[in-house]
């Protein structure tokens, strides 16, 4: 779990109609280049603490064959009144995605190397203590993560897997 290295925060609940802990991702959530539909899964969250002013949602693969893993999706500045994102998410104003490690600003589905070990996909919701993280769409996922380390009040996650 890549989040064990960060400061301990409260837990919140993240659920999905589409993905579950330890279960194989369906084709809808796989990258188009790997034969999938490249859709982000439906996500719902609850249990955010008092003081939550916005949310961030991320998807990270720590098992990618790079020293720094692979960021598939990084959404920031989700309004505190939002508690779910639909499948193939259209984002509520003023939230936006920063570029993922594929260089796009939308969800990039799973696409581990053929025959590789099953990869874990950490879908995480972060309850944030500011309305805006103060980053723009040009920020890297690492910069967003750095800012989240100082502004996350609570975190919830669901971790499906994928291999082919």
mmCIF file of C-alpha atoms in Angstrom:
data_model
loop_
_atom_site.group_PDB
_atom_site.id
_atom_site.type_symbol
_atom_site.label_atom_id
_atom_site.label_comp_id
_atom_site.label_asym_id
_atom_site.label_seq_id
_atom_site.Cartn_x
_atom_site.Cartn_y
_atom_site.Cartn_z
ATOM 1 C CA UNK A 1 0.000 0.000 0.000
ATOM 2 C CA UNK A 2 1.756 3.171 -1.167
ATOM 3 C CA UNK A 3 -0.195 5.253 1.355
ATOM 4 C CA UNK A 4 1.462 3.614 4.372
ATOM 5 C CA UNK A 5 4.432 5.945 3.839
ATOM 6 C CA UNK A 6 2.270 9.059 4.300
ATOM 7 C CA UNK A 7 1.044 10.658 7.524
ATOM 8 C CA UNK A 8 -1.784 8.679 9.125
ATOM 9 C CA UNK A 9 -5.227 10.186 8.481
ATOM 10 C CA UNK A 10 -8.769 9.152 9.332
ATOM 11 C CA UNK A 11 -10.506 6.518 7.228
ATOM 12 C CA UNK A 12 -13.569 7.068 5.116
ATOM 13 C CA UNK A 13 -15.592 4.677 2.976
ATOM 14 C CA UNK A 14 -15.137 4.347 -0.778
ATOM 15 C CA UNK A 15 -17.447 1.976 -2.658
ATOM 16 C CA UNK A 16 -18.123 1.239 -6.298
ATOM 17 C CA UNK A 17 -20.777 -0.444 -8.392
ATOM 18 C CA UNK A 18 -17.988 -1.368 -10.822
ATOM 19 C CA UNK A 19 -14.801 -2.362 -8.962
ATOM 20 C CA UNK A 20 -14.058 -4.291 -5.768
ATOM 21 C CA UNK A 21 -11.032 -5.008 -3.603
ATOM 22 C CA UNK A 22 -8.956 -7.844 -5.020
ATOM 23 C CA UNK A 23 -11.254 -8.499 -7.993
ATOM 24 C CA UNK A 24 -10.183 -8.357 -11.646
ATOM 25 C CA UNK A 25 -11.088 -5.132 -13.464
ATOM 26 C CA UNK A 26 -13.740 -5.570 -16.161
ATOM 27 C CA UNK A 27 -12.974 -4.706 -19.788
ATOM 28 C CA UNK A 28 -14.798 -1.368 -19.472
ATOM 29 C CA UNK A 29 -11.999 -0.089 -17.214
ATOM 30 C CA UNK A 30 -9.056 -1.305 -19.313
ATOM 31 C CA UNK A 31 -7.129 0.996 -21.659
ATOM 32 C CA UNK A 32 -8.401 1.129 -25.236
ATOM 33 C CA UNK A 33 -4.952 0.069 -26.483
ATOM 34 C CA UNK A 34 -5.349 -3.125 -24.421
ATOM 35 C CA UNK A 35 -8.828 -3.843 -25.814
ATOM 36 C CA UNK A 36 -10.897 -2.027 -23.206
ATOM 37 C CA UNK A 37 -13.380 0.849 -23.153
ATOM 38 C CA UNK A 38 -11.130 3.146 -21.074
ATOM 39 C CA UNK A 39 -13.993 4.234 -18.788
ATOM 40 C CA UNK A 40 -13.476 5.373 -15.221
ATOM 41 C CA UNK A 41 -15.485 3.264 -12.747
ATOM 42 C CA UNK A 42 -18.412 4.558 -10.715
ATOM 43 C CA UNK A 43 -17.245 5.652 -7.243
ATOM 44 C CA UNK A 44 -19.199 6.728 -4.127
ATOM 45 C CA UNK A 45 -17.838 7.890 -0.791
ATOM 46 C CA UNK A 46 -19.040 8.689 2.705
ATOM 47 C CA UNK A 47 -17.702 9.388 6.174
ATOM 48 C CA UNK A 48 -15.718 12.532 5.419
ATOM 49 C CA UNK A 49 -14.775 14.401 8.586
ATOM 50 C CA UNK A 50 -15.870 17.895 9.575
ATOM 51 C CA UNK A 51 -13.667 20.442 7.882
ATOM 52 C CA UNK A 52 -13.750 18.716 4.487
ATOM 53 C CA UNK A 53 -13.812 21.487 1.875
ATOM 54 C CA UNK A 54 -13.177 19.423 -1.277
ATOM 55 C CA UNK A 55 -12.128 16.001 -2.510
ATOM 56 C CA UNK A 56 -9.502 14.540 -4.788
ATOM 57 C CA UNK A 57 -9.804 11.175 -6.529
ATOM 58 C CA UNK A 58 -6.768 9.279 -7.763
ATOM 59 C CA UNK A 59 -5.930 5.948 -9.367
ATOM 60 C CA UNK A 60 -2.375 4.683 -8.917
ATOM 61 C CA UNK A 61 -0.645 1.449 -9.996
ATOM 62 C CA UNK A 62 2.341 0.843 -7.692
ATOM 63 C CA UNK A 63 3.169 -2.369 -9.591
ATOM 64 C CA UNK A 64 3.959 -0.695 -12.927
ATOM 65 C CA UNK A 65 7.490 -1.511 -14.115
ATOM 66 C CA UNK A 66 8.854 1.918 -13.178
ATOM 67 C CA UNK A 67 10.508 3.113 -9.953
ATOM 68 C CA UNK A 68 7.624 5.541 -9.404
ATOM 69 C CA UNK A 69 4.579 3.449 -10.331
ATOM 70 C CA UNK A 70 1.976 4.808 -12.772
ATOM 71 C CA UNK A 71 -0.732 7.418 -12.186
ATOM 72 C CA UNK A 72 -3.868 6.565 -14.187
ATOM 73 C CA UNK A 73 -6.160 9.331 -12.934
ATOM 74 C CA UNK A 74 -5.779 12.429 -10.766
ATOM 75 C CA UNK A 75 -8.837 14.634 -10.161
ATOM 76 C CA UNK A 76 -8.685 17.632 -7.814
ATOM 77 C CA UNK A 77 -10.968 20.332 -6.428
ATOM 78 C CA UNK A 78 -14.111 18.168 -6.365
ATOM 79 C CA UNK A 79 -16.745 20.161 -4.416
ATOM 80 C CA UNK A 80 -17.419 19.016 -0.848
ATOM 81 C CA UNK A 81 -21.097 18.560 -1.795
ATOM 82 C CA UNK A 82 -20.164 15.832 -4.303
ATOM 83 C CA UNK A 83 -20.094 12.276 -2.927
ATOM 84 C CA UNK A 84 -19.942 10.200 -6.107
ATOM 85 C CA UNK A 85 -18.679 10.110 -9.659
ATOM 86 C CA UNK A 86 -20.547 8.148 -12.347
ATOM 87 C CA UNK A 87 -18.989 5.568 -14.654
ATOM 88 C CA UNK A 88 -17.118 7.409 -17.405
ATOM 89 C CA UNK A 89 -17.127 10.418 -15.103
ATOM 90 C CA UNK A 90 -17.977 13.857 -16.277
ATOM 91 C CA UNK A 91 -16.487 16.022 -13.568
ATOM 92 C CA UNK A 92 -18.467 18.523 -11.489
ATOM 93 C CA UNK A 93 -17.360 22.160 -11.662
ATOM 94 C CA UNK A 94 -14.745 23.324 -10.641
ATOM 95 C CA UNK A 95 -12.944 19.972 -10.483
ATOM 96 C CA UNK A 96 -10.445 18.971 -13.157
ATOM 97 C CA UNK A 97 -7.912 16.284 -14.000
ATOM 98 C CA UNK A 98 -4.195 16.853 -14.187
ATOM 99 C CA UNK A 99 -2.153 14.920 -16.728
ATOM 100 C CA UNK A 100 -1.739 11.280 -15.828
ATOM 101 C CA UNK A 101 1.421 9.326 -16.593
ATOM 102 C CA UNK A 102 0.067 8.529 -20.076
ATOM 103 C CA UNK A 103 0.040 12.274 -20.765
ATOM 104 C CA UNK A 104 -3.752 12.637 -20.948
ATOM 105 C CA UNK A 105 -6.126 14.525 -18.682
ATOM 106 C CA UNK A 106 -8.740 11.822 -18.422
ATOM 107 C CA UNK A 107 -8.833 8.390 -16.842
ATOM 108 C CA UNK A 108 -6.355 6.014 -18.496
ATOM 109 C CA UNK A 109 -7.414 2.395 -18.071
ATOM 110 C CA UNK A 110 -5.290 -0.497 -16.889
ATOM 111 C CA UNK A 111 -2.712 -1.776 -19.369
ATOM 112 C CA UNK A 112 0.007 -3.771 -17.603
ATOM 113 C CA UNK A 113 2.569 -5.589 -19.733
ATOM 114 C CA UNK A 114 1.299 -8.900 -21.129
ATOM 115 C CA UNK A 115 2.229 -11.750 -18.774
ATOM 116 C CA UNK A 116 3.215 -9.450 -15.900
ATOM 117 C CA UNK A 117 2.134 -10.167 -12.334
ATOM 118 C CA UNK A 118 -1.343 -8.878 -11.422
ATOM 119 C CA UNK A 119 -1.200 -5.130 -10.866
ATOM 120 C CA UNK A 120 -3.078 -3.364 -8.061
ATOM 121 C CA UNK A 121 -5.054 -0.235 -8.907
ATOM 122 C CA UNK A 122 -5.508 2.026 -5.884
ATOM 123 C CA UNK A 123 -8.670 4.065 -6.455
ATOM 124 C CA UNK A 124 -8.542 6.566 -3.601
ATOM 125 C CA UNK A 125 -10.765 9.411 -2.445
ATOM 126 C CA UNK A 126 -9.050 12.074 -0.345
ATOM 127 C CA UNK A 127 -11.073 14.423 1.890
ATOM 128 C CA UNK A 128 -9.236 17.738 1.611
ATOM 129 C CA UNK A 129 -9.183 20.682 4.048
ATOM 130 C CA UNK A 130 -9.101 23.385 1.333
ATOM 131 C CA UNK A 131 -11.502 24.151 -1.526
ATOM 132 C CA UNK A 132 -8.634 24.141 -3.999
ATOM 133 C CA UNK A 133 -5.269 22.404 -3.796
ATOM 134 C CA UNK A 134 -3.789 25.400 -5.594
ATOM 135 C CA UNK A 135 -2.501 23.417 -8.564
ATOM 136 C CA UNK A 136 -3.391 23.839 -12.216
ATOM 137 C CA UNK A 137 -3.917 21.321 -15.002
ATOM 138 C CA UNK A 138 -0.182 21.369 -15.777
ATOM 139 C CA UNK A 139 0.748 20.011 -12.330
ATOM 140 C CA UNK A 140 2.243 16.539 -12.244
ATOM 141 C CA UNK A 141 0.630 13.752 -10.230
ATOM 142 C CA UNK A 142 3.671 13.906 -7.925
ATOM 143 C CA UNK A 143 3.029 17.596 -7.171
ATOM 144 C CA UNK A 144 -0.646 16.859 -6.489
ATOM 145 C CA UNK A 145 0.352 13.991 -4.183
ATOM 146 C CA UNK A 146 2.798 16.230 -2.354
ATOM 147 C CA UNK A 147 0.063 18.818 -1.757
ATOM 148 C CA UNK A 148 -2.390 16.114 -0.692
ATOM 149 C CA UNK A 149 0.087 14.921 1.952
ATOM 150 C CA UNK A 150 -0.416 18.252 3.746
ATOM 151 C CA UNK A 151 -4.154 18.716 3.153
ATOM 152 C CA UNK A 152 -5.750 15.256 3.437
ATOM 153 C CA UNK A 153 -8.084 14.836 6.420
ATOM 154 C CA UNK A 154 -9.277 11.324 5.554
ATOM 155 C CA UNK A 155 -8.821 8.731 2.849
ATOM 156 C CA UNK A 156 -10.799 5.788 1.498
ATOM 157 C CA UNK A 157 -9.737 3.259 -1.087
ATOM 158 C CA UNK A 158 -10.800 0.312 -3.185
ATOM 159 C CA UNK A 159 -8.087 -1.792 -4.829
ATOM 160 C CA UNK A 160 -9.035 -4.031 -7.762
ATOM 161 C CA UNK A 161 -6.397 -5.882 -9.780
ATOM 162 C CA UNK A 162 -5.718 -6.598 -13.422
ATOM 163 C CA UNK A 163 -3.465 -8.837 -15.484
ATOM 164 C CA UNK A 164 -3.668 -10.334 -18.953
#
